[in-house]
PDB file of C-alpha atoms in Angstrom:
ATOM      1  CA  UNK G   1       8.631 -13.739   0.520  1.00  0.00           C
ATOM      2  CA  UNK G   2       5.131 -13.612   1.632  1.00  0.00           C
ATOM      3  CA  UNK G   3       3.110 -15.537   4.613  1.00  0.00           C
ATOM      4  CA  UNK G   4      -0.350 -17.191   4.578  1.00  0.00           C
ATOM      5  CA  UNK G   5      -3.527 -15.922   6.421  1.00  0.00           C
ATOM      6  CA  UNK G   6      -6.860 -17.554   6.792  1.00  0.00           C
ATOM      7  CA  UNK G   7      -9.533 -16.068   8.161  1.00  0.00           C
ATOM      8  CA  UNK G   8     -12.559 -16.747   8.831  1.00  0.00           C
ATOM      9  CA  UNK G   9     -13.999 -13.191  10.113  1.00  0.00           C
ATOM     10  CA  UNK G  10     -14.003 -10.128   7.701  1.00  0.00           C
ATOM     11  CA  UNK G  11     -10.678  -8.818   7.346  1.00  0.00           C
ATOM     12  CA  UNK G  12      -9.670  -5.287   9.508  1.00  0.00           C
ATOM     13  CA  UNK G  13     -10.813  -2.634   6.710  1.00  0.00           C
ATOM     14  CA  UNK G  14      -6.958  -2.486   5.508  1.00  0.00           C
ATOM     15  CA  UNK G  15      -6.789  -5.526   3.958  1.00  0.00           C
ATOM     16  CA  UNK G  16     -10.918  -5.690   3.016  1.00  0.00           C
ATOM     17  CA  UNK G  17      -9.906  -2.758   0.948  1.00  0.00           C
ATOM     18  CA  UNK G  18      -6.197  -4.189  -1.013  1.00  0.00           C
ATOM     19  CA  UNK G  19      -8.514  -7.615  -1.692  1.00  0.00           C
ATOM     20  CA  UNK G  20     -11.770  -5.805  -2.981  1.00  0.00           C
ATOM     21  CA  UNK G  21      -9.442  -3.372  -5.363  1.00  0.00           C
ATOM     22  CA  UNK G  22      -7.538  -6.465  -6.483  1.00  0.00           C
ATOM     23  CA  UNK G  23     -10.702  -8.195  -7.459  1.00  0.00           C
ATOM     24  CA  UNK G  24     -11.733  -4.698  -9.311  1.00  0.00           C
ATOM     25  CA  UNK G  25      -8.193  -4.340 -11.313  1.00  0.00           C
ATOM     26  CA  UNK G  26      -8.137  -7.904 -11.821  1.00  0.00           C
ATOM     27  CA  UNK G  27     -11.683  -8.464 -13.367  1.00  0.00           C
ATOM     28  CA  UNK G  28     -11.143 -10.208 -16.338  1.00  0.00           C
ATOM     29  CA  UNK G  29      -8.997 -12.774 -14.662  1.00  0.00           C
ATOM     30  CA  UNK G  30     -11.703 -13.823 -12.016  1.00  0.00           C
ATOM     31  CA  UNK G  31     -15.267 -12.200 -13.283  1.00  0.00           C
ATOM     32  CA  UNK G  32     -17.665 -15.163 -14.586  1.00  0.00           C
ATOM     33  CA  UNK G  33     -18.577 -12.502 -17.099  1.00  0.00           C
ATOM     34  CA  UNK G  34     -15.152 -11.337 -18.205  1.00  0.00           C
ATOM     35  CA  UNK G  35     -16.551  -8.652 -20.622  1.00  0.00           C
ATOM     36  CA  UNK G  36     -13.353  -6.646 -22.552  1.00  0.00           C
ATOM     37  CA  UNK G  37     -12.635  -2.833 -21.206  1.00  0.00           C
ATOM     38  CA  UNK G  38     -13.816  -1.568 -24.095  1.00  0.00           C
ATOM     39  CA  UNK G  39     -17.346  -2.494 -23.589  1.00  0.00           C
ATOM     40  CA  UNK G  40     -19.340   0.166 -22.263  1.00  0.00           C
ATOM     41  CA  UNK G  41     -20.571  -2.472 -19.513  1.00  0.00           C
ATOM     42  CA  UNK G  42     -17.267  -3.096 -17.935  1.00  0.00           C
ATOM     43  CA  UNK G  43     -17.591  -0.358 -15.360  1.00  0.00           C
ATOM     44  CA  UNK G  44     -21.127  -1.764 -14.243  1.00  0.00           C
ATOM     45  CA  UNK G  45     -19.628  -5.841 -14.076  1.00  0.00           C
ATOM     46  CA  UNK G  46     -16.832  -3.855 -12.235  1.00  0.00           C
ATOM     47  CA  UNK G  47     -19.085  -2.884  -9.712  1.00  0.00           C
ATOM     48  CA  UNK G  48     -21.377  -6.146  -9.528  1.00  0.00           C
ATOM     49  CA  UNK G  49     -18.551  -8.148  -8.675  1.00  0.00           C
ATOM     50  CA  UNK G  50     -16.842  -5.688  -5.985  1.00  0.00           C
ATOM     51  CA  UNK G  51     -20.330  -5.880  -4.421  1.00  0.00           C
ATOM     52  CA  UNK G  52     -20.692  -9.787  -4.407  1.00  0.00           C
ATOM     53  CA  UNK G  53     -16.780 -10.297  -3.085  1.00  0.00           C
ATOM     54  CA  UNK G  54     -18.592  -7.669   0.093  1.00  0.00           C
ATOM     55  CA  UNK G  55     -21.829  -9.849   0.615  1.00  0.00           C
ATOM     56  CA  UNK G  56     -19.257 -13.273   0.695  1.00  0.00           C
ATOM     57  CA  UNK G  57     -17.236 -10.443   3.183  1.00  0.00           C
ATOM     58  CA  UNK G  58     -20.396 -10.351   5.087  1.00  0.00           C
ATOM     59  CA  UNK G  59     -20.825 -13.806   5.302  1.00  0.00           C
ATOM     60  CA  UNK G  60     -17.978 -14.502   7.294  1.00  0.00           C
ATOM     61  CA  UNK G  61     -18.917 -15.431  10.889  1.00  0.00           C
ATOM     62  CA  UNK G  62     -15.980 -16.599  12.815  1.00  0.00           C
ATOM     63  CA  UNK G  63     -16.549 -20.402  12.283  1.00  0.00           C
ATOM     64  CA  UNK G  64     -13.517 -22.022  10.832  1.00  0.00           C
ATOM     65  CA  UNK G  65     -16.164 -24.034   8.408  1.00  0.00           C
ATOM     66  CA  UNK G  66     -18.437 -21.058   8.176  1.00  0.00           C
ATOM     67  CA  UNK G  67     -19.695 -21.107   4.657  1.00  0.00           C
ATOM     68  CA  UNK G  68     -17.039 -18.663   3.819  1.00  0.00           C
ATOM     69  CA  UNK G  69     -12.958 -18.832   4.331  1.00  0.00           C
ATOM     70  CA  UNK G  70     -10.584 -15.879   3.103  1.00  0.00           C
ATOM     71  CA  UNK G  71      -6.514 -17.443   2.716  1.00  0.00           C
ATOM     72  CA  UNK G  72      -4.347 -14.231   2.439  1.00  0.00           C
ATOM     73  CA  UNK G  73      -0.844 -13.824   0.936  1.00  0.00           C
ATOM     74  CA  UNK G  74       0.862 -10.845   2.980  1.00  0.00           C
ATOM     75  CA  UNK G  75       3.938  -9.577   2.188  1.00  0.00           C
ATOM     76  CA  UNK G  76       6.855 -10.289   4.780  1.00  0.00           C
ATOM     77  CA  UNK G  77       8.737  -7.068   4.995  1.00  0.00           C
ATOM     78  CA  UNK G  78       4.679  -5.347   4.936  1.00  0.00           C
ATOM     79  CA  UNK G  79       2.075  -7.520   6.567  1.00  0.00           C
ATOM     80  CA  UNK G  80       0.125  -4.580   6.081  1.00  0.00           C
ATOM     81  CA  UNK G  81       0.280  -5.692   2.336  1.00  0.00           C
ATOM     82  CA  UNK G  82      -1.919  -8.117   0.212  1.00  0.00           C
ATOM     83  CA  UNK G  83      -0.151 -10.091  -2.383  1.00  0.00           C
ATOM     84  CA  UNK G  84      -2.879 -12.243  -3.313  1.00  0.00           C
ATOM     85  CA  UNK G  85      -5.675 -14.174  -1.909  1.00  0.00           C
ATOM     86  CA  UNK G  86      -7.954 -16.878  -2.336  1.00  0.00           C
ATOM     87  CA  UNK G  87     -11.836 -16.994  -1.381  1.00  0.00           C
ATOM     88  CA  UNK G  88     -13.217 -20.326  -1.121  1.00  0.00           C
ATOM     89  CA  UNK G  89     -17.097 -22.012  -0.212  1.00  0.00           C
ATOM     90  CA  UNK G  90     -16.627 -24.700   2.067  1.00  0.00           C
ATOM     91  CA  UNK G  91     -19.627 -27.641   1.633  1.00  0.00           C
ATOM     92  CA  UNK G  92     -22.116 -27.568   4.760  1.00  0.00           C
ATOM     93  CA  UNK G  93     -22.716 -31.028   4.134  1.00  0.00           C
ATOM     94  CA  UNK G  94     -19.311 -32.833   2.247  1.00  0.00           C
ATOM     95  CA  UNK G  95     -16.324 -31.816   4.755  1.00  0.00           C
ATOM     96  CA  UNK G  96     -14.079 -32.582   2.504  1.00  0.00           C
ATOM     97  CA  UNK G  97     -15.707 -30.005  -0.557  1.00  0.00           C
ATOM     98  CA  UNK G  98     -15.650 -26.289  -1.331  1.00  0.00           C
ATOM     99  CA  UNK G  99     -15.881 -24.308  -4.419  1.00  0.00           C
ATOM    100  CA  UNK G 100     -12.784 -22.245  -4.886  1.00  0.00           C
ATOM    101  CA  UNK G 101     -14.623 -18.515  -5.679  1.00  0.00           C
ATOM    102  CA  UNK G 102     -11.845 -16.181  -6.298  1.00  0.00           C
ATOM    103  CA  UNK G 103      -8.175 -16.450  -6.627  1.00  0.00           C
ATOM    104  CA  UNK G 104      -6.272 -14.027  -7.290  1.00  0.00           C
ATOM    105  CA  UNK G 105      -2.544 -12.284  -7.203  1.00  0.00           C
ATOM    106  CA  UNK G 106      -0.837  -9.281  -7.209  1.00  0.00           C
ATOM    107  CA  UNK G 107       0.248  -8.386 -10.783  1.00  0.00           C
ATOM    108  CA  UNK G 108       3.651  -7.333  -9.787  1.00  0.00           C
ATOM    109  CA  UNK G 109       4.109 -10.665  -7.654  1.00  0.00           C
ATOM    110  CA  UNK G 110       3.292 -13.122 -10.417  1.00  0.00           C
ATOM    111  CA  UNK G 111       5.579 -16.043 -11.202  1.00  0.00           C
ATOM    112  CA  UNK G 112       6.923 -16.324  -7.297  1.00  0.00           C
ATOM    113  CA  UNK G 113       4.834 -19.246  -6.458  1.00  0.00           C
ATOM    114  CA  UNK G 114       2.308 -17.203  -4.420  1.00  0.00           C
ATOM    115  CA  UNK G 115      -0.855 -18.699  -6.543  1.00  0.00           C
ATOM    116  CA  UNK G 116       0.235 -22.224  -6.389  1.00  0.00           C
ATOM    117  CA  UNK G 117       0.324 -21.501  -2.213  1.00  0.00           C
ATOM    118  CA  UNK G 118      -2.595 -20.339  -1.935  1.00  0.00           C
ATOM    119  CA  UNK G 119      -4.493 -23.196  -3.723  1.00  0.00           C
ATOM    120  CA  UNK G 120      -2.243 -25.587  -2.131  1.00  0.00           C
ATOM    121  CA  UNK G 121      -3.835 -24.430   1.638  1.00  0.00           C
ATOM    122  CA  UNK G 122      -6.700 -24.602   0.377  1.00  0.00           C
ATOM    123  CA  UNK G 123      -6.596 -28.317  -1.147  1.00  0.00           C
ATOM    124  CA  UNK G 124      -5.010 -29.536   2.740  1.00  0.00           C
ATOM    125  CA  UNK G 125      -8.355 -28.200   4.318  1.00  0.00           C
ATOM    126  CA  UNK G 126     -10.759 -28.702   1.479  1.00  0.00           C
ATOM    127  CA  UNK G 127      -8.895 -31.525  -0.840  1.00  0.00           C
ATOM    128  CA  UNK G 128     -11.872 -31.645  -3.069  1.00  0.00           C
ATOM    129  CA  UNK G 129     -12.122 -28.623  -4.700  1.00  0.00           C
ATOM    130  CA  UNK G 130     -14.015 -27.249  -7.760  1.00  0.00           C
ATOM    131  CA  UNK G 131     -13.765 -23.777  -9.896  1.00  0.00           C
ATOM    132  CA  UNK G 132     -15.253 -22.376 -12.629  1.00  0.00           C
ATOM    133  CA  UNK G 133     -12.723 -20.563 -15.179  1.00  0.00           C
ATOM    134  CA  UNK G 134     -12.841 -19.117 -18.935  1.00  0.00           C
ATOM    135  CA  UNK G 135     -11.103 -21.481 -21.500  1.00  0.00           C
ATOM    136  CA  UNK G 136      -8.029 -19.497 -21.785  1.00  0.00           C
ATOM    137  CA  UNK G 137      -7.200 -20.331 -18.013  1.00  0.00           C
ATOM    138  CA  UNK G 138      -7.651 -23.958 -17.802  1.00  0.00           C
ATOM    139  CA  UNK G 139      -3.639 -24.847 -18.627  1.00  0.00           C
ATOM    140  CA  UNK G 140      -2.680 -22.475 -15.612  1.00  0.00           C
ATOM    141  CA  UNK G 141      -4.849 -24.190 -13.314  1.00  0.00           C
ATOM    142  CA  UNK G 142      -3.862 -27.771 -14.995  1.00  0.00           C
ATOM    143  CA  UNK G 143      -0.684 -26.720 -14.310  1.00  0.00           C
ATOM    144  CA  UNK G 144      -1.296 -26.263 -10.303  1.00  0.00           C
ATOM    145  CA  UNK G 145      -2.987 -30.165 -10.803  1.00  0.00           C
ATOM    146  CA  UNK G 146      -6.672 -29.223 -11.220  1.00  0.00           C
ATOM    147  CA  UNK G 147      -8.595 -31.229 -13.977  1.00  0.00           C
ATOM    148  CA  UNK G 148     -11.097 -30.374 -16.903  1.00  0.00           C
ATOM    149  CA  UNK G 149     -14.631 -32.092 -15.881  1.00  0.00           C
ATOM    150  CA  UNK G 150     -17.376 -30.412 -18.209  1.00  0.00           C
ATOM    151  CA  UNK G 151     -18.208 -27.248 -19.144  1.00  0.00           C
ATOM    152  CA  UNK G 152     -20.476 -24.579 -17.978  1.00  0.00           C
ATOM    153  CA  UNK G 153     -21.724 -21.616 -20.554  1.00  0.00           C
ATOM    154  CA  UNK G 154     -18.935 -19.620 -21.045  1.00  0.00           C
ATOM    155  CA  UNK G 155     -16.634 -21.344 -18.245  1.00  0.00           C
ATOM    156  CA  UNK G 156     -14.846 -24.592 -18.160  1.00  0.00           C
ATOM    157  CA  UNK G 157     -15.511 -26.813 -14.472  1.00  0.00           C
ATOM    158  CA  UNK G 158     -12.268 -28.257 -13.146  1.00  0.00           C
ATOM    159  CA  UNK G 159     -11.836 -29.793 -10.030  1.00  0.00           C
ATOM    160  CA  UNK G 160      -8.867 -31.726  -7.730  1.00  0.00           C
ATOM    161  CA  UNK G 161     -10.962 -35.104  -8.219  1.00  0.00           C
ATOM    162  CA  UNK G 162     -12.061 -36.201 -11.752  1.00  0.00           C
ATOM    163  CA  UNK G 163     -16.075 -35.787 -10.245  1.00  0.00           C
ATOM    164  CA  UNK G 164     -17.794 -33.635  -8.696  1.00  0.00           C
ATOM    165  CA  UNK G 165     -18.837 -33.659  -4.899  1.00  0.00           C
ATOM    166  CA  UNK G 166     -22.276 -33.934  -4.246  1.00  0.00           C
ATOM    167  CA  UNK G 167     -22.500 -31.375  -1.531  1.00  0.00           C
ATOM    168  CA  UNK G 168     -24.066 -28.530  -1.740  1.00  0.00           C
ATOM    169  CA  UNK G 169     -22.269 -24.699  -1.717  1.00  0.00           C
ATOM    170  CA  UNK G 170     -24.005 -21.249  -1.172  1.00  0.00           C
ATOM    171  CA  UNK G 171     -23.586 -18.875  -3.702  1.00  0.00           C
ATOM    172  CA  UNK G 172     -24.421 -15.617  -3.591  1.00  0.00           C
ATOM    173  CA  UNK G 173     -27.324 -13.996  -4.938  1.00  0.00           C
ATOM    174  CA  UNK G 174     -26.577 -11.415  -7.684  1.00  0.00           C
ATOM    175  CA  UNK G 175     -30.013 -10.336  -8.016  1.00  0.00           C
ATOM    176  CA  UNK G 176     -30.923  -7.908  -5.797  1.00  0.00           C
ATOM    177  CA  UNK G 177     -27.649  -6.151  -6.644  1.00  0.00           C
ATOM    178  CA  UNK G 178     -28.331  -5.465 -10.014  1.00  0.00           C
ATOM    179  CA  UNK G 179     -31.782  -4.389  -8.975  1.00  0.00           C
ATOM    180  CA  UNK G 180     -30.452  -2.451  -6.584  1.00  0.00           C
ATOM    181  CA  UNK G 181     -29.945   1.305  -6.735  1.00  0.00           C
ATOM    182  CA  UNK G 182     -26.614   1.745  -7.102  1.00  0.00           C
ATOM    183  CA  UNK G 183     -26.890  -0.577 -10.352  1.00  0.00           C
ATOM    184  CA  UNK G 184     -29.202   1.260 -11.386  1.00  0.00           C
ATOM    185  CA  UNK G 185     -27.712   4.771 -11.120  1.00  0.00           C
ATOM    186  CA  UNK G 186     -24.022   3.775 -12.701  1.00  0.00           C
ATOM    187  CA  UNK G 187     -26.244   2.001 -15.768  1.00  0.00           C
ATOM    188  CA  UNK G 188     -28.261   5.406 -15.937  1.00  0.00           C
ATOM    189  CA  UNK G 189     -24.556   7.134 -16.028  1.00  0.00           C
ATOM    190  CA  UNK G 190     -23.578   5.293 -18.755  1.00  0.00           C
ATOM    191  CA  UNK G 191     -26.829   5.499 -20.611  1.00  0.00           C
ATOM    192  CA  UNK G 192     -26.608   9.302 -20.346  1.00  0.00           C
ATOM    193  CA  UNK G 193     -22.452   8.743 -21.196  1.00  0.00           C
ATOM    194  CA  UNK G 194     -22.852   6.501 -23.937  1.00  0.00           C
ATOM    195  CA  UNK G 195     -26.195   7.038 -25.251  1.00  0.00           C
ATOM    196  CA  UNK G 196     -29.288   4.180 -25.501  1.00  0.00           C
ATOM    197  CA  UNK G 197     -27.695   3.287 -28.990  1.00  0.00           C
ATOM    198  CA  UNK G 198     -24.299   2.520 -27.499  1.00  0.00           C
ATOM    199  CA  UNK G 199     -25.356   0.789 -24.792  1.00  0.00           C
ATOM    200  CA  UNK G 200     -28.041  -1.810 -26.255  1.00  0.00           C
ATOM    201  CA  UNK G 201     -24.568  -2.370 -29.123  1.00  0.00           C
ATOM    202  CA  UNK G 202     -22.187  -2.662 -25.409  1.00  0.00           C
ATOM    203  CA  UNK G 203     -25.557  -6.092 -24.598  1.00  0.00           C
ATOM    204  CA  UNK G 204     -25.127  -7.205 -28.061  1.00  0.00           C
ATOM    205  CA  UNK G 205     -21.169  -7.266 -27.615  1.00  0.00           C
ATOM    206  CA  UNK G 206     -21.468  -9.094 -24.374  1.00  0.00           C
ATOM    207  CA  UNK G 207     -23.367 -11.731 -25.536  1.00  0.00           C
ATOM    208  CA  UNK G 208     -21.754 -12.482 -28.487  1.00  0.00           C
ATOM    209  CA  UNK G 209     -18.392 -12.542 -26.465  1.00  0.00           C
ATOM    210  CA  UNK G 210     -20.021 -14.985 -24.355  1.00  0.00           C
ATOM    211  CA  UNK G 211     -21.487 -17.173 -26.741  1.00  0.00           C
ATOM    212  CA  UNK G 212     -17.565 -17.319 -28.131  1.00  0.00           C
ATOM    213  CA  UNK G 213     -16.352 -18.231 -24.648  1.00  0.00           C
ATOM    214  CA  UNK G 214     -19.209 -20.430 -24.445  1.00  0.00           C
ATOM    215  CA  UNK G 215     -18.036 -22.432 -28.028  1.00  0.00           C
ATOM    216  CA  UNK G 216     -14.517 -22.378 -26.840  1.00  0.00           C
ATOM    217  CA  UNK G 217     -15.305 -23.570 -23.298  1.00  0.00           C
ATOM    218  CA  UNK G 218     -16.864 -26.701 -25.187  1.00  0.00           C
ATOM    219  CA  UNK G 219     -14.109 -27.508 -27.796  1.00  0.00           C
ATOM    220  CA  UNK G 220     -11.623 -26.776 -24.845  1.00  0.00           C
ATOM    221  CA  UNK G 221     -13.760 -29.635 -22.978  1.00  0.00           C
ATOM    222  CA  UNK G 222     -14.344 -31.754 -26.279  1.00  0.00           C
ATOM    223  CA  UNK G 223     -10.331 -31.512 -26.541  1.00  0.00           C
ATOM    224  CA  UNK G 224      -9.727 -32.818 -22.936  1.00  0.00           C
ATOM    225  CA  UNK G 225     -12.242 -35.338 -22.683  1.00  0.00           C
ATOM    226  CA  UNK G 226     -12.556 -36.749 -26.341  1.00  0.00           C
ATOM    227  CA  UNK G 227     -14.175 -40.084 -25.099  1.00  0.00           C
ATOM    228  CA  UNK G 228     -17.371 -38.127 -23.335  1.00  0.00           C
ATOM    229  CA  UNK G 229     -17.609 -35.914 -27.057  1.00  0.00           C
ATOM    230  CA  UNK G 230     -18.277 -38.822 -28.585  1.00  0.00           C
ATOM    231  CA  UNK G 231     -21.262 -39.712 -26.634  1.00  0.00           C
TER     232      UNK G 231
END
């Protein structure tokens, strides 16, 4: 059995640490760019998104409808343990909107109901909510009573309400962190790894994989919504 959490201060270090490692092991389930392991860039969209899950960290500041809320799934019999969790964007200026940014759960506690919770707290704080998700997870989240609204490059939008609030959400800025050093230093390890060859094949690779997410996001949408493909 597990228990729910939210928070809206960064976590004790403990828990920071379970919830940043689950987002790094679970990468392809929640990355916007869900690149494949073998692609020479996985390590480096690794990194990018365990750095944006610690500037949303840093945004936390107490305020129950700060601009960032963290729901937690610890285990009963070790509340020291993360199960899963769920990092949502409440709207400054629609208090009933948020954009859900992560959700995620423990592979070895899948199937128990711990996902559906999560989203579930969410939706009785923030009933209108919206994601962003690759084609190939829209019937999981259909099944927890979300709904296909358009799509988005390579992701599909789906939301609790069949439109999309008008408020606005922060998002955090990616840019500075792949200018940043760090960035630059693991792409200049696996230039030197790989080789320049390699790793302008690994840009090639991700593109094309996104352009194919990208085409199925559409049909996926074009399947769901077959009156607005018409148009």
């Amino acid at each position: 059995m597990f228990t729910l959490s939210h928070l809206s201060s960064p976590p004790p270090e403990s828990l920071k640490s379970q919830v940043q490692q689950m987002v790094v092991d679970y990468f392809a389930d929640v990355s916007a760019v869900p690149l494949l392991p073998s692609n020479p860039l996985y390590q480096l969209y690794q990194y990018v998104i365990g750095y944006e899950l610690h500037l949303h960290l840093q945004t936390m500041n107490g305020d129950a409808e700060g601009p960032v809320q963290l729901l937690l799934a610890l285990d009963d019999e070790d509340p020291a343990r993360v199960l899963g969790f769920a990092l949502y964007l409440p709207s400054p200026d629609d208090a009933a909107a948020c954009t859900l940014a992560y959700l995620a759960v423990h592979s070895e506690h899948r199937a128990q109901g711990i996902g559906r919770a999560l989203l579930q707290r969410v939706l009785e704080r923030r009933p209108h909510l919206e994601l962003a998700c690759v084609a190939g997870k829209v019937p999981l989240f259909e099944a927890l009573g979300l709904q296909v609204l358009a799509a988005q490059g390579a992701l599909v939008v789906m939301n609790s309400r069949d439109y999309r609030s008008t408020g606005m959400v922060a998002v955090a800025d990616l840019a500075p962190v792949f200018a940043s050093t760090e960035v630059r230093q693991i792409h200049a390890y696996l230039l030197k790894q790989h080789g320049q060859r390699a790793m302008q094949q690994a840009e090639k690779q991700r593109d094309a994989h996104l352009d194919t997410l990208a085409l199925l996001a559409q049909q996926l949408v074009d399947e769901r919504l077959p009156s607005r493909a018409l148009h």
